[in-house]
Tab-separated table of C-alpha atoms (C1' of nucleotides) in Angstrom:
chain	number	residue	atom	x	y	z
A	862	MET	CA	-7.260	5.251	-13.430
A	863	ALA	CA	-6.083	6.689	-15.704
A	864	GLU	CA	-6.731	5.405	-19.766
A	865	GLN	CA	-4.914	5.632	-21.962
A	866	VAL	CA	-0.719	4.541	-22.290
A	867	VAL	CA	1.152	5.125	-24.922
A	868	GLY	CA	4.591	4.340	-25.836
A	869	GLU	CA	5.523	2.472	-22.318
A	870	VAL	CA	8.956	1.707	-21.978
A	871	THR	CA	8.751	-1.400	-20.425
A	872	ALA	CA	11.461	-1.729	-17.351
A	873	PRO	CA	13.461	-4.693	-15.819
A	874	GLY	CA	10.754	-6.726	-16.144
A	875	ILE	CA	8.119	-5.286	-13.841
A	876	PRO	CA	4.789	-5.484	-14.898
A	877	SER	CA	2.744	-2.156	-16.056
A	878	ALA	CA	-0.312	-3.657	-14.188
A	879	THR	CA	2.412	-3.617	-10.911
A	880	VAL	CA	4.008	-0.166	-11.395
A	881	ALA	CA	0.318	1.469	-11.674
A	882	ARG	CA	-0.279	-0.258	-7.708
A	883	LEU	CA	3.034	0.961	-6.045
A	884	PRO	CA	1.545	4.557	-5.802
A	885	SER	CA	-0.766	2.963	-3.994
A	886	TYR	CA	1.172	1.135	-1.318
A	887	LEU	CA	3.152	3.899	-0.775
A	888	ARG	CA	0.161	5.966	0.182
A	889	ALA	CA	-1.109	3.280	2.330
A	890	LEU	CA	3.143	3.146	3.562
A	891	ARG	CA	3.360	6.882	4.368
A	892	ASP	CA	0.692	6.658	6.100
A	893	LEU	CA	1.473	4.217	8.726
A	894	VAL	CA	4.459	6.066	8.888
A	895	SER	CA	2.465	8.878	10.020
A	896	ARG	CA	0.870	7.372	12.435
A	897	GLY	CA	3.577	5.754	13.608
A	898	VAL	CA	3.440	2.049	12.897
A	899	ALA	CA	7.092	-0.117	12.120
A	900	THR	CA	5.778	-2.989	11.036
A	901	THR	CA	2.676	-4.762	8.919
A	902	SER	CA	1.806	-7.379	6.988
A	903	SER	CA	0.989	-8.329	3.560
A	904	VAL	CA	-3.199	-8.399	5.183
A	905	GLU	CA	-2.902	-5.064	6.532
A	906	LEU	CA	-0.823	-2.973	3.770
A	907	ALA	CA	-3.018	-4.724	0.963
A	908	GLU	CA	-6.352	-3.957	2.663
A	909	LEU	CA	-4.875	-0.548	3.131
A	910	SER	CA	-4.478	0.181	-0.664
A	911	GLY	CA	-7.453	-1.549	-1.999
A	912	VAL	CA	-6.058	-5.344	-3.486
A	913	GLY	CA	-5.759	-8.340	-2.253
A	914	PRO	CA	-2.912	-9.860	-0.009
A	915	ALA	CA	-1.791	-12.562	-2.977
A	916	GLN	CA	-1.382	-9.190	-5.152
A	917	LEU	CA	0.559	-7.443	-3.088
A	918	ARG	CA	3.270	-9.357	-2.430
A	919	LYS	CA	3.131	-10.792	-5.787
A	920	ASP	CA	3.813	-6.837	-6.637
A	921	LEU	CA	6.590	-6.694	-4.336
A	922	SER	CA	8.403	-9.805	-5.220
A	923	PHE	CA	8.830	-8.204	-8.570
A	924	LEU	CA	10.954	-5.384	-6.595
A	925	GLY	CA	13.177	-7.684	-5.001
A	926	SER	CA	12.453	-9.353	-1.436
A	927	PHE	CA	11.327	-7.320	1.456
A	928	GLY	CA	9.479	-8.607	4.109
A	929	THR	CA	10.686	-11.426	6.886
A	930	ARG	CA	8.941	-14.547	7.084
A	931	GLY	CA	6.740	-14.672	9.968
A	932	VAL	CA	6.645	-11.309	11.052
A	933	GLY	CA	5.882	-8.915	8.033
A	934	TYR	CA	7.503	-5.675	6.186
A	935	ASP	CA	9.032	-3.449	8.146
A	936	VAL	CA	7.403	0.073	7.043
A	937	ASP	CA	10.139	2.157	6.754
A	938	SER	CA	12.463	0.790	4.500
A	939	LEU	CA	9.664	-0.595	2.571
A	940	ALA	CA	8.698	3.292	1.763
A	941	GLN	CA	11.966	3.946	1.211
A	942	TYR	CA	12.070	1.480	-1.434
A	943	ILE	CA	9.340	1.611	-3.174
A	944	THR	CA	9.992	5.083	-3.707
A	945	GLU	CA	13.072	4.272	-5.127
A	946	ALA	CA	11.860	2.132	-7.325
A	947	LEU	CA	9.230	4.360	-9.060
A	948	GLY	CA	12.412	6.869	-9.300
A	949	LEU	CA	11.036	9.440	-6.763
A	950	VAL	CA	14.619	9.844	-5.268
A	951	ASP	CA	15.632	12.979	-7.410
A	952	GLU	CA	12.901	15.542	-8.224
A	953	HIS	CA	11.198	15.398	-11.114
A	954	ARG	CA	9.953	19.692	-12.247
A	955	ILE	CA	6.873	19.479	-13.815
A	956	ALA	CA	4.628	22.385	-16.234
A	957	ILE	CA	1.324	22.362	-15.904
A	958	ILE	CA	0.133	23.982	-19.462
A	959	GLY	CA	-3.398	25.628	-19.363
A	960	ILE	CA	-4.475	27.954	-16.493
A	961	GLY	CA	-7.744	27.756	-16.520
A	962	ASN	CA	-10.057	26.272	-13.778
A	963	LEU	CA	-8.454	22.672	-13.837
A	964	GLY	CA	-5.205	24.187	-14.308
A	965	HIS	CA	-5.255	26.402	-11.396
A	966	ALA	CA	-6.257	23.871	-9.131
A	967	LEU	CA	-3.272	21.328	-10.436
A	968	ALA	CA	-0.940	24.585	-9.607
A	969	ASN	CA	-2.321	24.793	-6.112
A	970	TYR	CA	-2.799	21.244	-5.034
A	971	SER	CA	-0.618	20.952	-2.435
A	972	GLY	CA	1.597	17.858	-2.070
A	973	TYR	CA	3.642	17.609	-5.303
A	974	GLU	CA	6.724	18.415	-3.294
A	975	GLN	CA	5.811	15.452	-0.832
A	976	ARG	CA	5.532	13.430	-3.740
A	977	GLY	CA	8.590	13.964	-5.428
A	978	PHE	CA	7.704	16.574	-7.678
A	979	HIS	CA	8.441	20.314	-8.186
A	980	VAL	CA	6.437	22.718	-10.166
A	981	ALA	CA	8.560	24.488	-12.489
A	982	ALA	CA	6.674	26.737	-14.400
A	983	LEU	CA	2.750	27.736	-15.654
A	984	LEU	CA	1.950	27.931	-19.392
A	985	ASP	CA	-1.696	29.486	-20.900
A	986	ALA	CA	-2.087	31.139	-24.320
A	987	SER	CA	-4.220	33.441	-23.021
A	988	PRO	CA	-3.505	37.736	-22.676
A	989	ASP	CA	-5.921	37.844	-19.875
A	990	VAL	CA	-3.797	34.943	-17.758
A	991	VAL	CA	-0.291	35.317	-19.121
A	992	GLY	CA	1.551	37.219	-16.634
A	993	THR	CA	-0.703	36.568	-13.756
A	994	ARG	CA	0.543	35.144	-10.622
A	995	ALA	CA	-0.830	31.376	-9.313
A	996	ALA	CA	1.420	29.044	-6.884
A	997	GLY	CA	3.757	31.238	-6.326
A	998	LEU	CA	4.441	31.493	-10.333
A	999	VAL	CA	4.295	33.603	-13.094
A	1000	VAL	CA	1.892	32.247	-15.664
A	1001	GLU	CA	4.097	32.445	-18.879
A	1002	HIS	CA	2.644	32.712	-22.455
A	1003	VAL	CA	3.148	29.244	-24.250
A	1004	ASP	CA	5.127	30.805	-27.033
A	1005	ALA	CA	7.913	30.280	-24.716
A	1006	LEU	CA	7.418	26.498	-24.062
A	1007	GLU	CA	10.368	25.061	-25.450
A	1008	GLU	CA	12.962	27.701	-23.799
A	1009	VAL	CA	10.921	27.180	-20.448
A	1010	VAL	CA	11.128	23.242	-20.550
A	1011	GLU	CA	15.222	23.427	-21.697
A	1012	ARG	CA	15.235	26.694	-18.666
A	1013	GLU	CA	13.317	24.921	-16.033
A	1014	LYS	CA	14.770	21.350	-17.229
A	1015	VAL	CA	10.677	20.366	-17.405
A	1016	SER	CA	10.797	16.051	-17.694
A	1017	ILE	CA	6.943	15.959	-17.216
A	1018	VAL	CA	3.729	18.355	-18.436
A	1019	VAL	CA	0.171	18.517	-17.380
A	1020	LEU	CA	-1.617	19.059	-20.229
A	1021	ALA	CA	-4.893	21.227	-19.068
A	1022	THR	CA	-5.780	23.384	-22.070
A	1023	PRO	CA	-8.902	22.892	-23.492
A	1024	ALA	CA	-9.560	19.756	-25.991
A	1025	ALA	CA	-8.953	21.631	-29.136
A	1026	HIS	CA	-5.327	22.935	-28.689
A	1027	ALA	CA	-4.578	19.852	-26.931
A	1028	GLN	CA	-3.129	18.279	-29.509
A	1029	ALA	CA	-1.346	20.806	-31.111
A	1030	VAL	CA	0.781	21.579	-27.515
A	1031	ALA	CA	1.558	17.725	-27.682
A	1032	ASP	CA	3.381	18.055	-30.092
A	1033	ARG	CA	5.234	20.842	-29.779
A	1034	VAL	CA	6.042	19.499	-25.515
A	1035	VAL	CA	7.269	16.321	-27.189
A	1036	ALA	CA	9.652	18.640	-29.778
A	1037	ALA	CA	11.008	20.279	-26.694
A	1038	GLY	CA	11.950	16.847	-25.722
A	1039	VAL	CA	9.298	16.283	-23.234
A	1040	ARG	CA	8.520	12.178	-23.047
A	1041	GLU	CA	5.908	12.170	-20.229
A	1042	ILE	CA	2.700	13.787	-20.650
A	1043	LEU	CA	-0.195	13.845	-17.988
A	1044	ASN	CA	-3.002	15.041	-20.134
A	1045	PHE	CA	-6.315	16.051	-18.461
A	1046	ALA	CA	-7.839	17.011	-22.011
A	1047	PRO	CA	-10.992	14.955	-23.241
A	1048	ARG	CA	-8.800	14.054	-26.363
A	1049	ALA	CA	-6.701	11.106	-27.506
A	1050	LEU	CA	-2.963	12.187	-28.480
A	1051	GLN	CA	-1.329	11.282	-30.800
A	1052	VAL	CA	2.406	10.863	-30.032
A	1053	PRO	CA	5.743	8.942	-31.003
A	1054	PRO	CA	5.707	5.196	-29.959
A	1055	ASP	CA	9.134	7.043	-27.220
A	1056	VAL	CA	6.456	9.194	-25.266
A	1057	ASP	CA	3.895	7.826	-22.290
A	1058	VAL	CA	0.844	9.633	-22.646
A	1059	ARG	CA	-1.381	9.065	-19.537
A	1060	GLY	CA	-4.874	10.649	-20.132
A	1061	VAL	CA	-7.335	11.466	-17.030
A	1062	ASP	CA	-10.471	12.558	-17.883
A	1063	VAL	CA	-13.692	13.103	-15.856
A	1064	GLY	CA	-16.021	12.945	-18.182
A	1065	SER	CA	-14.916	9.427	-19.228
A	1066	GLU	CA	-15.512	8.096	-15.418
A	1067	LEU	CA	-18.302	9.237	-14.495
A	1068	GLN	CA	-19.767	7.822	-17.824
A	1069	ILE	CA	-18.213	4.382	-16.647
A	1070	LEU	CA	-20.170	4.687	-13.206
A	1071	ALA	CA	-23.085	5.347	-15.489
A	1072	PHE	CA	-22.653	2.336	-17.015
A	1073	HIS	CA	-22.120	-0.024	-13.786
A	1074	SER	CA	-25.675	2.505	-12.497
A	1075	GLN	CA	-27.799	1.350	-14.866
A	1076	ALA	CA	-26.303	-2.476	-15.351
A	1077	ARG	CA	-27.682	-2.915	-11.519
A	1078	ALA	CA	-30.216	-1.205	-12.391
A	1079	LEU	CA	-30.764	-3.885	-14.998
A	1080	ALA	CA	-30.004	-6.682	-13.103
A	1081	GLU	CA	-32.549	-5.399	-9.757
A	1082	SER	CA	-35.326	-5.129	-12.219
A	1083	GLN	CA	-34.876	-8.626	-14.120
A	1084	GLY	CA	-33.527	-10.405	-10.874
A	1085	ARG	CA	-36.459	-9.614	-9.037
B	832	MET	CA	-7.180	6.648	-15.842
B	833	ALA	CA	-9.020	5.413	-12.745
B	834	GLU	CA	-7.158	3.263	-10.953
B	835	GLN	CA	-9.428	1.818	-8.475
B	836	VAL	CA	-12.703	-0.253	-9.222
B	837	VAL	CA	-14.838	-2.159	-6.593
B	838	GLY	CA	-17.629	-4.416	-6.332
B	839	GLU	CA	-18.234	-4.177	-10.533
B	840	VAL	CA	-21.414	-5.403	-11.269
B	841	THR	CA	-20.683	-7.125	-14.411
B	842	ALA	CA	-22.820	-6.264	-17.069
B	843	PRO	CA	-24.498	-8.597	-19.755
B	844	GLY	CA	-21.274	-10.006	-20.465
B	845	ILE	CA	-19.714	-7.106	-22.070
B	846	PRO	CA	-15.896	-7.117	-20.189
B	847	SER	CA	-15.157	-3.884	-17.682
B	848	ALA	CA	-12.429	-3.412	-19.967
B	849	THR	CA	-14.613	-2.901	-23.232
B	850	VAL	CA	-16.419	-0.385	-20.730
B	851	ALA	CA	-14.069	1.698	-20.065
B	852	ARG	CA	-13.325	1.797	-23.274
B	853	LEU	CA	-16.516	3.389	-24.766
B	854	PRO	CA	-16.084	6.655	-23.483
B	855	SER	CA	-13.312	7.148	-25.916
B	856	TYR	CA	-14.935	6.126	-28.675
B	857	LEU	CA	-18.288	8.080	-28.106
B	858	ARG	CA	-15.913	11.239	-27.562
B	859	ALA	CA	-14.361	10.250	-31.355
B	860	LEU	CA	-17.300	9.786	-32.935
B	861	ARG	CA	-18.854	13.037	-31.449
B	862	ASP	CA	-15.506	15.068	-32.689
B	863	LEU	CA	-16.445	13.228	-36.366
B	864	VAL	CA	-20.159	14.527	-36.186
B	865	SER	CA	-19.056	17.469	-35.222
B	866	ARG	CA	-16.681	17.689	-38.074
B	867	GLY	CA	-19.721	16.671	-40.779
B	868	VAL	CA	-18.395	13.187	-40.919
B	869	ALA	CA	-21.318	10.646	-41.698
B	870	THR	CA	-19.154	7.578	-42.271
B	871	THR	CA	-15.924	5.964	-40.445
B	872	SER	CA	-14.212	2.889	-40.319
B	873	SER	CA	-12.412	0.691	-37.834
B	874	VAL	CA	-9.093	2.213	-38.417
B	875	GLU	CA	-10.106	5.548	-38.453
B	876	LEU	CA	-11.894	5.672	-35.556
B	877	ALA	CA	-9.287	3.437	-33.612
B	878	GLU	CA	-7.034	5.674	-34.241
B	879	LEU	CA	-9.029	9.081	-33.326
B	880	SER	CA	-9.112	6.880	-29.953
B	881	GLY	CA	-6.144	5.834	-29.477
B	882	VAL	CA	-6.331	1.955	-29.531
B	883	GLY	CA	-5.767	-0.653	-32.384
B	884	PRO	CA	-8.565	-0.921	-34.266
B	885	ALA	CA	-9.127	-4.925	-33.683
B	886	GLN	CA	-9.346	-4.556	-30.754
B	887	LEU	CA	-11.919	-1.433	-31.543
B	888	ARG	CA	-13.837	-4.218	-33.535
B	889	LYS	CA	-14.112	-6.715	-30.885
B	890	ASP	CA	-15.236	-4.326	-28.133
B	891	LEU	CA	-18.059	-2.963	-30.522
B	892	SER	CA	-18.493	-6.827	-31.369
B	893	PHE	CA	-19.810	-6.965	-27.748
B	894	LEU	CA	-22.562	-4.401	-27.931
B	895	GLY	CA	-23.846	-5.887	-30.906
B	896	SER	CA	-23.330	-5.850	-34.740
B	897	PHE	CA	-23.511	-2.411	-36.580
B	898	GLY	CA	-20.999	-1.900	-39.364
B	899	THR	CA	-21.482	-2.580	-43.073
B	900	ARG	CA	-18.894	-4.778	-44.552
B	901	GLY	CA	-16.967	-3.322	-47.207
B	902	VAL	CA	-18.203	0.158	-45.729
B	903	GLY	CA	-17.644	0.880	-42.112
B	904	TYR	CA	-19.776	2.447	-39.896
B	905	ASP	CA	-22.678	5.514	-39.585
B	906	VAL	CA	-20.929	8.031	-37.056
B	907	ASP	CA	-24.351	9.180	-36.062
B	908	SER	CA	-26.206	6.010	-35.466
B	909	LEU	CA	-23.607	4.053	-33.687
B	910	ALA	CA	-22.652	7.319	-31.273
B	911	GLN	CA	-26.006	7.047	-30.289
B	912	TYR	CA	-26.095	2.773	-30.169
B	913	ILE	CA	-22.970	3.723	-27.582
B	914	THR	CA	-24.743	6.468	-25.797
B	915	GLU	CA	-27.335	3.937	-25.043
B	916	ALA	CA	-25.160	1.209	-23.970
B	917	LEU	CA	-23.722	3.756	-21.565
B	918	GLY	CA	-27.131	4.210	-20.195
B	919	LEU	CA	-26.365	7.651	-20.841
B	920	VAL	CA	-30.222	8.407	-22.327
B	921	ASP	CA	-31.444	9.392	-19.274
B	922	GLU	CA	-29.536	12.030	-16.970
B	923	HIS	CA	-27.489	11.178	-14.203
B	924	ARG	CA	-27.117	13.492	-11.096
B	925	ILE	CA	-23.929	14.304	-9.625
B	926	ALA	CA	-23.276	15.708	-6.888
B	927	ILE	CA	-19.952	17.042	-5.179
B	928	ILE	CA	-18.024	17.063	-2.089
B	929	GLY	CA	-15.579	19.211	-0.934
B	930	ILE	CA	-15.745	22.700	-2.333
B	931	GLY	CA	-11.737	23.290	-2.311
B	932	ASN	CA	-9.879	23.905	-5.201
B	933	LEU	CA	-10.054	20.717	-6.959
B	934	GLY	CA	-14.048	20.986	-6.638
B	935	HIS	CA	-14.392	24.131	-7.354
B	936	ALA	CA	-13.074	23.611	-10.672
B	937	LEU	CA	-15.044	20.024	-11.446
B	938	ALA	CA	-17.693	22.296	-10.635
B	939	ASN	CA	-17.380	24.661	-13.387
B	940	TYR	CA	-15.956	22.147	-15.193
B	941	SER	CA	-18.023	22.748	-18.387
B	942	GLY	CA	-19.505	19.491	-20.546
B	943	TYR	CA	-21.524	17.638	-17.680
B	944	GLU	CA	-24.625	18.517	-19.657
B	945	GLN	CA	-23.322	17.323	-23.159
B	946	ARG	CA	-22.410	14.314	-21.624
B	947	GLY	CA	-25.299	13.103	-19.530
B	948	PHE	CA	-25.120	14.355	-16.526
B	949	HIS	CA	-26.382	16.929	-14.201
B	950	VAL	CA	-24.711	18.307	-11.294
B	951	ALA	CA	-27.697	18.635	-8.740
B	952	ALA	CA	-25.818	19.819	-5.735
B	953	LEU	CA	-22.562	21.014	-3.897
B	954	LEU	CA	-21.071	20.184	-0.171
B	955	ASP	CA	-18.450	21.190	1.980
B	956	ALA	CA	-17.671	21.113	5.338
B	957	SER	CA	-16.031	24.452	6.142
B	958	PRO	CA	-18.608	27.268	7.124
B	959	ASP	CA	-16.518	29.511	5.111
B	960	VAL	CA	-17.617	27.992	1.904
B	961	VAL	CA	-20.833	26.980	2.925
B	962	GLY	CA	-23.521	29.467	1.835
B	963	THR	CA	-21.902	30.425	-1.650
B	964	ARG	CA	-22.007	30.232	-4.643
B	965	ALA	CA	-20.466	27.728	-7.297
B	966	ALA	CA	-21.483	27.090	-10.726
B	967	GLY	CA	-24.855	28.708	-9.919
B	968	LEU	CA	-25.316	26.228	-6.952
B	969	VAL	CA	-25.545	27.468	-3.198
B	970	VAL	CA	-23.180	25.324	-1.806
B	971	GLU	CA	-24.352	23.518	1.099
B	972	HIS	CA	-23.744	22.037	4.484
B	973	VAL	CA	-22.175	18.419	3.927
B	974	ASP	CA	-24.570	17.564	7.013
B	975	ALA	CA	-27.264	17.666	5.069
B	976	LEU	CA	-26.028	14.877	2.903
B	977	GLU	CA	-28.765	12.217	3.120
B	978	GLU	CA	-31.067	14.844	2.768
B	979	VAL	CA	-29.281	16.459	-0.356
B	980	VAL	CA	-29.146	12.999	-2.001
B	981	GLU	CA	-33.068	12.047	-1.431
B	982	ARG	CA	-34.234	15.970	-2.717
B	983	GLU	CA	-31.824	15.875	-5.879
B	984	LYS	CA	-31.854	12.317	-6.296
B	985	VAL	CA	-28.341	11.858	-6.471
B	986	SER	CA	-26.845	8.694	-7.925
B	987	ILE	CA	-23.681	9.762	-8.124
B	988	VAL	CA	-21.454	11.740	-5.991
B	989	VAL	CA	-18.091	12.885	-6.680
B	990	LEU	CA	-15.502	13.244	-3.423
B	991	ALA	CA	-13.039	16.112	-3.541
B	992	THR	CA	-12.299	15.870	0.026
B	993	PRO	CA	-9.295	16.334	1.689
B	994	ALA	CA	-7.905	12.390	2.560
B	995	ALA	CA	-8.190	12.836	5.808
B	996	HIS	CA	-11.763	13.107	5.715
B	997	ALA	CA	-12.567	10.709	2.546
B	998	GLN	CA	-13.503	7.239	4.584
B	999	ALA	CA	-16.093	8.876	6.770
B	1000	VAL	CA	-17.877	10.599	4.064
B	1001	ALA	CA	-17.827	8.246	1.906
B	1002	ASP	CA	-19.562	5.740	4.476
B	1003	ARG	CA	-22.292	8.506	4.841
B	1004	VAL	CA	-22.396	8.641	1.307
B	1005	VAL	CA	-23.270	4.755	0.914
B	1006	ALA	CA	-25.246	4.669	3.418
B	1007	ALA	CA	-27.562	7.174	2.246
B	1008	GLY	CA	-27.758	4.914	-0.733
B	1009	VAL	CA	-25.558	6.088	-3.236
B	1010	ARG	CA	-23.615	3.147	-4.927
B	1011	GLU	CA	-21.594	4.882	-7.734
B	1012	ILE	CA	-18.578	7.467	-6.477
B	1013	LEU	CA	-15.628	9.103	-8.591
B	1014	ASN	CA	-13.329	9.731	-5.640
B	1015	PHE	CA	-10.288	12.388	-5.544
B	1016	ALA	CA	-8.691	11.907	-2.230
B	1017	PRO	CA	-5.340	10.132	-2.495
B	1018	ARG	CA	-6.964	6.972	-0.694
B	1019	ALA	CA	-8.120	4.028	-1.164
B	1020	LEU	CA	-12.213	3.970	-0.072
B	1021	GLN	CA	-13.339	0.545	1.924
B	1022	VAL	CA	-17.099	0.498	0.454
B	1023	PRO	CA	-19.251	-2.711	0.416
B	1024	PRO	CA	-19.031	-5.127	-2.463
B	1025	ASP	CA	-21.622	-3.611	-4.344
B	1026	VAL	CA	-20.373	0.292	-4.489
B	1027	ASP	CA	-18.313	1.165	-7.463
B	1028	VAL	CA	-15.497	3.208	-6.600
B	1029	ARG	CA	-13.479	4.794	-9.764
B	1030	GLY	CA	-10.205	6.849	-8.143
B	1031	VAL	CA	-8.047	9.685	-9.792
B	1032	ASP	CA	-5.290	10.565	-7.862
B	1033	VAL	CA	-2.970	13.368	-10.100
B	1034	GLY	CA	0.108	12.272	-7.707
B	1035	SER	CA	-0.504	8.663	-8.202
B	1036	GLU	CA	-0.463	9.476	-12.353
B	1037	LEU	CA	2.881	11.345	-11.694
B	1038	GLN	CA	4.769	9.122	-10.260
B	1039	ILE	CA	3.490	6.435	-12.718
B	1040	LEU	CA	5.293	8.780	-15.176
B	1041	ALA	CA	8.136	9.604	-12.722
B	1042	PHE	CA	8.681	5.453	-12.697
B	1043	HIS	CA	8.779	5.255	-16.879
B	1044	SER	CA	10.810	8.188	-17.356
B	1045	GLN	CA	13.367	6.754	-14.780
B	1046	ALA	CA	13.529	3.478	-16.722
B	1047	ARG	CA	14.335	5.511	-20.151
B	1048	ALA	CA	16.887	7.332	-18.254
B	1049	LEU	CA	18.052	3.739	-17.407
B	1050	ALA	CA	17.908	1.770	-20.833
B	1051	GLU	CA	19.636	4.702	-22.703
B	1052	SER	CA	22.448	4.733	-19.995
B	1053	GLN	CA	23.001	0.731	-20.658
B	1054	GLY	CA	21.997	0.511	-24.013
B	1055	ARG	CA	25.018	2.908	-25.177
C	469	DC	C1'	-11.797	-6.085	-53.310
C	470	DT	C1'	-12.845	-3.728	-48.733
C	471	DC	C1'	-13.844	-3.573	-44.212
C	472	DT	C1'	-16.684	-5.782	-40.844
C	473	DG	C1'	-17.199	-9.446	-37.350
C	474	DT	C1'	-15.032	-13.337	-34.489
C	475	DG	C1'	-13.196	-17.900	-33.487
C	476	DA	C1'	-8.632	-19.373	-32.328
C	477	DA	C1'	-4.439	-18.303	-30.467
C	478	DG	C1'	-1.269	-15.718	-28.090
C	479	DC	C1'	-0.321	-12.970	-23.821
C	480	DA	C1'	-0.534	-10.959	-19.035
C	481	DC	C1'	-1.880	-10.311	-14.868
C	482	DT	C1'	-4.549	-11.995	-10.924
C	483	DT	C1'	-5.063	-16.096	-7.714
C	484	DC	C1'	-4.163	-19.841	-5.185
C	485	DA	C1'	-1.678	-23.259	-2.771
C	486	DC	C1'	1.545	-24.161	-0.546
C	487	DA	C1'	7.611	-24.562	-0.031
C	488	DG	C1'	10.664	-21.779	3.003
C	489	DC	C1'	12.415	-19.370	6.682
C	490	DC	C1'	11.881	-16.679	10.973
D	137	DG	C1'	3.039	-21.167	14.202
D	138	DG	C1'	2.742	-17.289	11.624
D	139	DC	C1'	3.521	-14.778	7.251
D	140	DT	C1'	6.626	-14.084	3.410
D	141	DG	C1'	7.775	-15.528	-1.377
D	142	DT	C1'	6.934	-17.740	-5.979
D	143	DG	C1'	5.896	-21.406	-8.928
D	144	DA	C1'	1.701	-23.334	-11.169
D	145	DA	C1'	-3.291	-22.682	-12.457
D	146	DG	C1'	-6.492	-20.133	-13.714
D	147	DT	C1'	-8.731	-15.894	-15.876
D	148	DG	C1'	-9.464	-12.509	-18.205
D	149	DC	C1'	-7.775	-9.451	-22.888
D	150	DT	C1'	-5.618	-8.093	-26.843
D	151	DT	C1'	-4.128	-9.507	-30.994
D	152	DC	C1'	-4.365	-12.513	-35.493
D	153	DA	C1'	-6.147	-13.626	-39.352
D	154	DC	C1'	-9.654	-15.090	-42.337
D	155	DA	C1'	-14.359	-16.360	-43.098
D	156	DG	C1'	-18.534	-13.443	-44.381
D	157	DA	C1'	-20.716	-9.997	-46.427
D	158	DG	C1'	-21.554	-6.024	-49.284
DNA sequence: CTCTGTGAAGCACTTCACAGCC
DNA sequence: GGCTGTGAAGTGCTTCACAGAG
């Protein structure tokens, strides 16, 4: 996942490693809801989430005490509780900057609404792209960034610009008052300590897999 | 990034946290190369990579001793060394499965070759998509998965299918002998312990940012 | 004197194992 | 009897601080 976190405001004692896993639990719970399952156990939920049962129980213990001993967890209420803990009760409005291949795909990604997000604006610097429609929105010029952020009450920005422009755009995003950035550009962003940046870089992920692939090949050639 | 790692074959003593940062260092080094910088320091390189200088030095110490005390690091040779450590010397051949919005964008993402990867095949299940061209390749039917993996010597699979099909496809990918999976579907995959899965989920990343956003709002309302 | 390389200390997260409650 | 919640133990990562090399 995500690879870089800056300026994390650590909340009421919830470890950030725990926070990073809450979305997986929520996903698994919603899956159970949709399958009509009413109750689950730490073993089942952990398996669906890809973690160990002890980890799951420990994580949930930071949020409160939500299961019934000897029985398990109520799927609906646990889902509701995690939703609240993540702060997804009121909608978060996001702007996507950089409507190239990736930005376009991100704009069309369905499932924002279901997860508590609303794509409020799309921005790009290219005259060829500005004015076109995508995902039901007209792409606006990135020069209007500050105005758009205020008008649309944007609290999260998704950066999908070319790497070369990412830092400059990020500086303006921060200046406009946004404190949460999801960065898809293959560059580490310099931001003030009170801004959170999460970075997603496909190239890096592939390189990490390549390392493990090589390690396996090496282990096999030496082990036998 | 990435949120889920399964079945990691830990290599010659290099901590996985270190491995996960090596791509950032490599990125920063290539940036310096392209700017014609010949020598760098742990402070400079760390800043460009978004980590602390001590962390950088510690990480590099796992790979060997590559700097000159009192001087710093030679940019070219350090880049070369990290490239080798990551196993990027020989090309890794990847297949992308699920050529929807996201799969299409991933296929067209430029920069694979430069980073040591080659997109060898695109696969999809929809008759509307199979046979179309994208990124210079003809999309093949996912039924031919096993054949394609063998023919193209695929070692890494990028999964961009709908969540509902991800597990079934992953099972076939593993059965076909692939041991490295980059999963974009919002689902935790069940795989044998010797398979590496890295998961990238935009929804989860946004939810984590939402949590921090809420934590900040809470801290501000209480702090004052 | 500068900047790397690294043992040692510190910190955070994970896992264990069992007490507590249904 | 079963499953949660949690202190305590264990593990791994990060940060420090300084010795060592140029």
